[in-house]
XYZ file of C-alpha atoms in Angstrom:
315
model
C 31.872 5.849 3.720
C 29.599 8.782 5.216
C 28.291 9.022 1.882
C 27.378 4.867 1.254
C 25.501 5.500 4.404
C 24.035 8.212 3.987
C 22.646 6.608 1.232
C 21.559 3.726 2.478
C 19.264 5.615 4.961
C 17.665 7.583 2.875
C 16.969 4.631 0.892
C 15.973 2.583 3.903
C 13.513 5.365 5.288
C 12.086 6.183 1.235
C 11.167 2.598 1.371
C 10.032 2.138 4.982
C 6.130 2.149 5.470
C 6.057 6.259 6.099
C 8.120 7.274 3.205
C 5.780 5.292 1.067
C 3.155 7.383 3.123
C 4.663 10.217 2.048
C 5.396 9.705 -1.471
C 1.789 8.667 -1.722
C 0.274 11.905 -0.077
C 2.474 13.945 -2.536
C 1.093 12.630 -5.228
C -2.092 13.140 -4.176
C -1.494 16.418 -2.869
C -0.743 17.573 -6.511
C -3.159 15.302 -8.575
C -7.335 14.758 -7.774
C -7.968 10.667 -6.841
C -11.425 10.443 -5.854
C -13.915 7.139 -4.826
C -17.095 9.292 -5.850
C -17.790 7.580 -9.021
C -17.186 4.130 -7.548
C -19.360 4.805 -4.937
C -21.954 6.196 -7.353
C -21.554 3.236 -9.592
C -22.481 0.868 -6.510
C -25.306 3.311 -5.423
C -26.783 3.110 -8.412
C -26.280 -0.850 -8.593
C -27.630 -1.259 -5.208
C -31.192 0.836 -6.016
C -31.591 -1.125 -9.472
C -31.762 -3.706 -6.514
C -33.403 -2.578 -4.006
C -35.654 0.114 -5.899
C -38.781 0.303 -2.756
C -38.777 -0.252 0.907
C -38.088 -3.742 1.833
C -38.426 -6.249 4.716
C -35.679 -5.954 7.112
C -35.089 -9.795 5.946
C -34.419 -8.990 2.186
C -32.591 -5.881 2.699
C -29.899 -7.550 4.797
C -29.656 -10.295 2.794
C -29.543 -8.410 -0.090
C -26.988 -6.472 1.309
C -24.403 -9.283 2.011
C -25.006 -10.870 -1.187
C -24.353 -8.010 -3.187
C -21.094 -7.160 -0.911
C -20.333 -10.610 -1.619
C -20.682 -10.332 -5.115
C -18.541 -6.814 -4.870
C -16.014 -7.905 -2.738
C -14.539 -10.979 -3.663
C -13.727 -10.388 -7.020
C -11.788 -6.984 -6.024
C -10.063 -9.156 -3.457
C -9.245 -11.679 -6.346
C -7.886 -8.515 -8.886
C -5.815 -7.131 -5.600
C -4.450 -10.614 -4.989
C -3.356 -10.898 -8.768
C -1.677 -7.622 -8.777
C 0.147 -8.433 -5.430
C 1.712 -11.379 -7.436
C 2.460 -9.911 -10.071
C 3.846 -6.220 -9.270
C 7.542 -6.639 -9.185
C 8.488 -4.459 -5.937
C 6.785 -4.223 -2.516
C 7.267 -0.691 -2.875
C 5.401 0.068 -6.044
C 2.586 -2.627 -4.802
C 2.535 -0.118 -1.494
C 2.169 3.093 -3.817
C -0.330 2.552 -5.856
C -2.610 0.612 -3.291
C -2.321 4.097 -1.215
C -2.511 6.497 -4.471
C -5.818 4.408 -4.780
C -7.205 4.931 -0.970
C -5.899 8.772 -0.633
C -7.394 11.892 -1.230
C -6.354 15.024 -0.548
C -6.106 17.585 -4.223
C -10.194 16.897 -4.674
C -11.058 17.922 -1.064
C -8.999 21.180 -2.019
C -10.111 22.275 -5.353
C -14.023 21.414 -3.561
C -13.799 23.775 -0.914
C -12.261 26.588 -3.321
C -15.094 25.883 -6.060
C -17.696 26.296 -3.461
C -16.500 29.244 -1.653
C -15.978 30.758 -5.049
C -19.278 29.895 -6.376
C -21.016 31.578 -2.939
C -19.088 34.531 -3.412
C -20.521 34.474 -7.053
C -23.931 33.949 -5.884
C -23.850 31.364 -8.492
C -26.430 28.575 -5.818
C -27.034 26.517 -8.887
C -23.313 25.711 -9.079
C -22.609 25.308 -5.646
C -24.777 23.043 -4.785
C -23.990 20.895 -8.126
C -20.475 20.666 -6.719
C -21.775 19.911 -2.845
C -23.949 17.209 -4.002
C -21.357 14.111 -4.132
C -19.955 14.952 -1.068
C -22.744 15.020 1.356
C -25.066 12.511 -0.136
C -28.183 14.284 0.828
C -30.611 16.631 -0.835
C -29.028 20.054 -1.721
C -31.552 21.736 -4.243
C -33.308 23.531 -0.985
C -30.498 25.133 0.196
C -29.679 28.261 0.691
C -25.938 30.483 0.516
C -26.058 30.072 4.504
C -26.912 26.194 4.564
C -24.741 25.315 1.821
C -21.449 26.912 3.443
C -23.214 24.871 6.620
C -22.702 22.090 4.758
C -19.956 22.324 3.113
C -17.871 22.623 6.474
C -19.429 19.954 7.538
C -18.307 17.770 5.248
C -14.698 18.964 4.875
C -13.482 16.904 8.160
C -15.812 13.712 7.572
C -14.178 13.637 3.871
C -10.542 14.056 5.387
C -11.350 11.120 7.739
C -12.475 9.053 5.160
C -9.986 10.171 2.137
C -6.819 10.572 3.977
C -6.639 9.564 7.742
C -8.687 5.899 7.768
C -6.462 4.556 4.980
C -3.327 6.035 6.030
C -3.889 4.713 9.780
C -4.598 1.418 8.846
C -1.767 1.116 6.066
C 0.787 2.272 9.445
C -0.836 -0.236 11.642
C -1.427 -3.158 9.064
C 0.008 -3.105 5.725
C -1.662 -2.199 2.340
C -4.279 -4.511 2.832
C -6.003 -3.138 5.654
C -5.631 0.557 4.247
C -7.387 -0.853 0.673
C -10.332 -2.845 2.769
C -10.879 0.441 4.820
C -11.259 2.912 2.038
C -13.535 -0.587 0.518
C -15.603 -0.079 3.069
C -15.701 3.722 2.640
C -16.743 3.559 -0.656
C -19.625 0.706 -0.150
C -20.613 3.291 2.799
C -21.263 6.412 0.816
C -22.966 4.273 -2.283
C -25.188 2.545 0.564
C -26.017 5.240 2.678
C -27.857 4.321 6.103
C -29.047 7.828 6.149
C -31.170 7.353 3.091
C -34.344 5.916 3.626
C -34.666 2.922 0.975
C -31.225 1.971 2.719
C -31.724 2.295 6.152
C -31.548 -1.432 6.641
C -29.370 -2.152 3.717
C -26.642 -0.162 4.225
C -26.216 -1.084 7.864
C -23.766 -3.728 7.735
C -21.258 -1.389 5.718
C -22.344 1.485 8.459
C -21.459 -0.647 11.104
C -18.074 -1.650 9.550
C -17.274 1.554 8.399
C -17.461 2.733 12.527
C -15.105 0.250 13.136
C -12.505 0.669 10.395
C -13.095 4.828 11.669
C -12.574 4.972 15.382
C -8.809 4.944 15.791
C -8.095 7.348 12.869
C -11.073 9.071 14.333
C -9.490 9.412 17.861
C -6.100 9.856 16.253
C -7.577 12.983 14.339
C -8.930 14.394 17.717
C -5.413 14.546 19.411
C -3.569 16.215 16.039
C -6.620 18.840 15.969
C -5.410 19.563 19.432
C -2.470 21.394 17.932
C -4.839 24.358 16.377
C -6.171 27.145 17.981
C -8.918 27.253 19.970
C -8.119 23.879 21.282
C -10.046 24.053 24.485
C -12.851 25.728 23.372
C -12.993 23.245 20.774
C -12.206 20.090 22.553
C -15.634 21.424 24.903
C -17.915 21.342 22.019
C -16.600 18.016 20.454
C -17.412 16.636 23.836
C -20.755 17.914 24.514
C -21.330 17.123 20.985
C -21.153 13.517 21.009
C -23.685 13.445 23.864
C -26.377 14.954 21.117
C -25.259 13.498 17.613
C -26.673 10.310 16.939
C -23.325 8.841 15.556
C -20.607 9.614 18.689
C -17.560 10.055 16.834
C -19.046 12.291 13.522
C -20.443 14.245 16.371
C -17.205 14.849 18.326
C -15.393 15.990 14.933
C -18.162 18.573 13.125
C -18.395 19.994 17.374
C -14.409 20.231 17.244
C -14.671 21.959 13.999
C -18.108 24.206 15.235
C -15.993 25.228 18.079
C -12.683 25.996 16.053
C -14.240 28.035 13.946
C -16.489 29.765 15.982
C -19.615 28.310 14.114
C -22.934 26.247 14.819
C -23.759 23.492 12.554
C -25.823 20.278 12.357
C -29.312 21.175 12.517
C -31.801 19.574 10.176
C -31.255 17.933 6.557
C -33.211 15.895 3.880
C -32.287 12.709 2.816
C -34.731 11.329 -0.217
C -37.837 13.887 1.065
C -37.210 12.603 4.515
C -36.457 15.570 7.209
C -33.611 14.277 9.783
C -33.713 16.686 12.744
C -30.507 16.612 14.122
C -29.287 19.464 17.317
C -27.243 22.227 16.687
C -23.738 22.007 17.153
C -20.683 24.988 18.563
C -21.387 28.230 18.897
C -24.136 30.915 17.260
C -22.665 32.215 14.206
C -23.776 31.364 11.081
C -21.089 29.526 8.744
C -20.132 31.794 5.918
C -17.964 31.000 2.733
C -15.001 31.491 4.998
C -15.577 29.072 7.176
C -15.135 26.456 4.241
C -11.537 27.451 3.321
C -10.754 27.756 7.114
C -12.070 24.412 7.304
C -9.962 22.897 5.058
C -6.866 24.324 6.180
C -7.886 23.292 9.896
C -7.849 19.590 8.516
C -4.860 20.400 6.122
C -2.471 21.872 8.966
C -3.615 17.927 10.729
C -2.858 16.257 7.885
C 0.519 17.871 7.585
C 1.071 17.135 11.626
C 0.536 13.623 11.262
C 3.396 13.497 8.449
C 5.666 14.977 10.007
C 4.892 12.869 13.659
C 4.901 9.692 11.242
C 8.681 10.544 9.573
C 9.873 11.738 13.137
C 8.806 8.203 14.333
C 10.133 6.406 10.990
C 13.488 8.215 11.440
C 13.975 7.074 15.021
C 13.118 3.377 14.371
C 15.201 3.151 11.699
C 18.049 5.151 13.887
């Protein structure tokens, strides 16, 4: 009898919302899933339309209509599959095998740090590139390790913690549309210049979808060292970064790590000055594996709050 039940709760939590969370994120822990070449098939899509600087008129409108024209048929193919997967749970799976990431983040930061320690530039920055979306040829060993921790946390948020918050709070659906929306982000990217206009809508949506698993984040990273001196220069960060919440997360991670970043960068030949961020030192190849294990540990945090709570509902 202990044993039938037994049973039955494992079976009951496996197939509950966070053990499909956690099935999902060990898959992905072991095997690379990445939206970059999505992203970079839109980008590309999206400058064979808008290949010059535009009225603020026809880049908008361009914009929805080629969402449009993006959306709705991969709202169609997800509504086909829905009907005709056989079980809720696989349906679940996949949809979140889809929006994770977690193994590509990994083998990035070790392929950079290794390539610094190499000296090998040319290779690092070929492997930076798709994940900061910005000009990388001028860089040097300092600016790309400045980089690269940068863009460790704002990957996490938009690989692993946006889908997986909205999947807890809504249902596949809402985790898919979210990492959507990620994807349509990076390939339009406000910070460009020919996309400044066009690429607002998906900016502004892309905030939205971001500031619960954004403010979620923030209280896990509270579990790390160096908490308080941290949680000072996320706040006095978001005073200076243009975008609040990206500005509260890179200070966290400045402060964490003992680090400054921000500071200027080129997007398309255009200089973006933006402050300084944390502390004085310098970000060296370190910092990028400390970095990722800062956002791993969080990751691994949130699992383990999600099963506790999973366990106890089901209880």
């Amino acid at each position: 009898m202990t044993t039938h039940i037994n049973t039955a709760f494992l079976s009951d939590l496996l197939t509950s919302r966070g053990g499909i969370l956690l099935t999902a994120s060990f898959f992905v822990f072991l095997f690379p899933v990445s939206g970059n070449i999505l992203a970079r098939i839109f980008n590309i899509l999206a400058c064979r339309i808008i290949y010059q600087r535009v009225s603020f008129f026809y880049a908008v409108l361009s914009s929805v209509l080629l969402n449009a024209i993006i959306i709705i048929p991969t709202g169609l193919l997800l509504w086909s599959y829905h009907n005709l997967c056989p079980w809720e749970v696989m349906y679940d799976l996949t949809i979140l095998i889809f929006c994770l990431e977690y193994a590509g983040f990994r083998s990035y930061a070790r392929r950079v740090n290794a390539a610094l320690k190499q000296n090998n530039l040319s290779l690092a920055r070929q492997i930076l590139h798709p994940y900061v979306l910005r000009e990388v040829s001028s860089l040097s060993a300092m600016g790309i390790a400045k980089a690269a921790t940068e863009s460790i946390p704002l990957n996490f948020i938009s690989g692993w913690f946006i889908p997986a918050f909205w999947y807890m709070t809504a249902g596949p659906e809402a985790a898919f549309s979210a990492t959507f929306i990620t994807i349509l982000n990076k390939a339009f990217n406000p910070k460009q210049p020919l996309f400044c206009d066009f690429g607002r809508l998906n900016s502004l949506l892309y905030r939205a979808f971001s500031l619960f698993p954004v403010c979620l984040l923030f209280f896990i990273l509270q579990f790390g060292k160096r908490a308080g001196i941290a949680t000072g220069c996320a706040f006095s960060s978001m005073r200076s970064h243009p975008y609040c919440l990206t500005g509260m997360i890179i200070g966290y991670m400045a402060g964490a790590l003992n680090v400054t970043l921000g500071g200027p960068r080129i997007y398309e030949g255009t200089k973006i000055r933006y402050n300084r961020i944390g502390l004085k030192t310098e970000p060296a190849p370190v910092h990028i594996i400390l970095a990722f294990k800062r956002m791993r540990n969080a990751v691994f945090i949130t699992l383990l709050f999600i099963i506790i709570g999973q366990i106890a509902w089901l209880l």
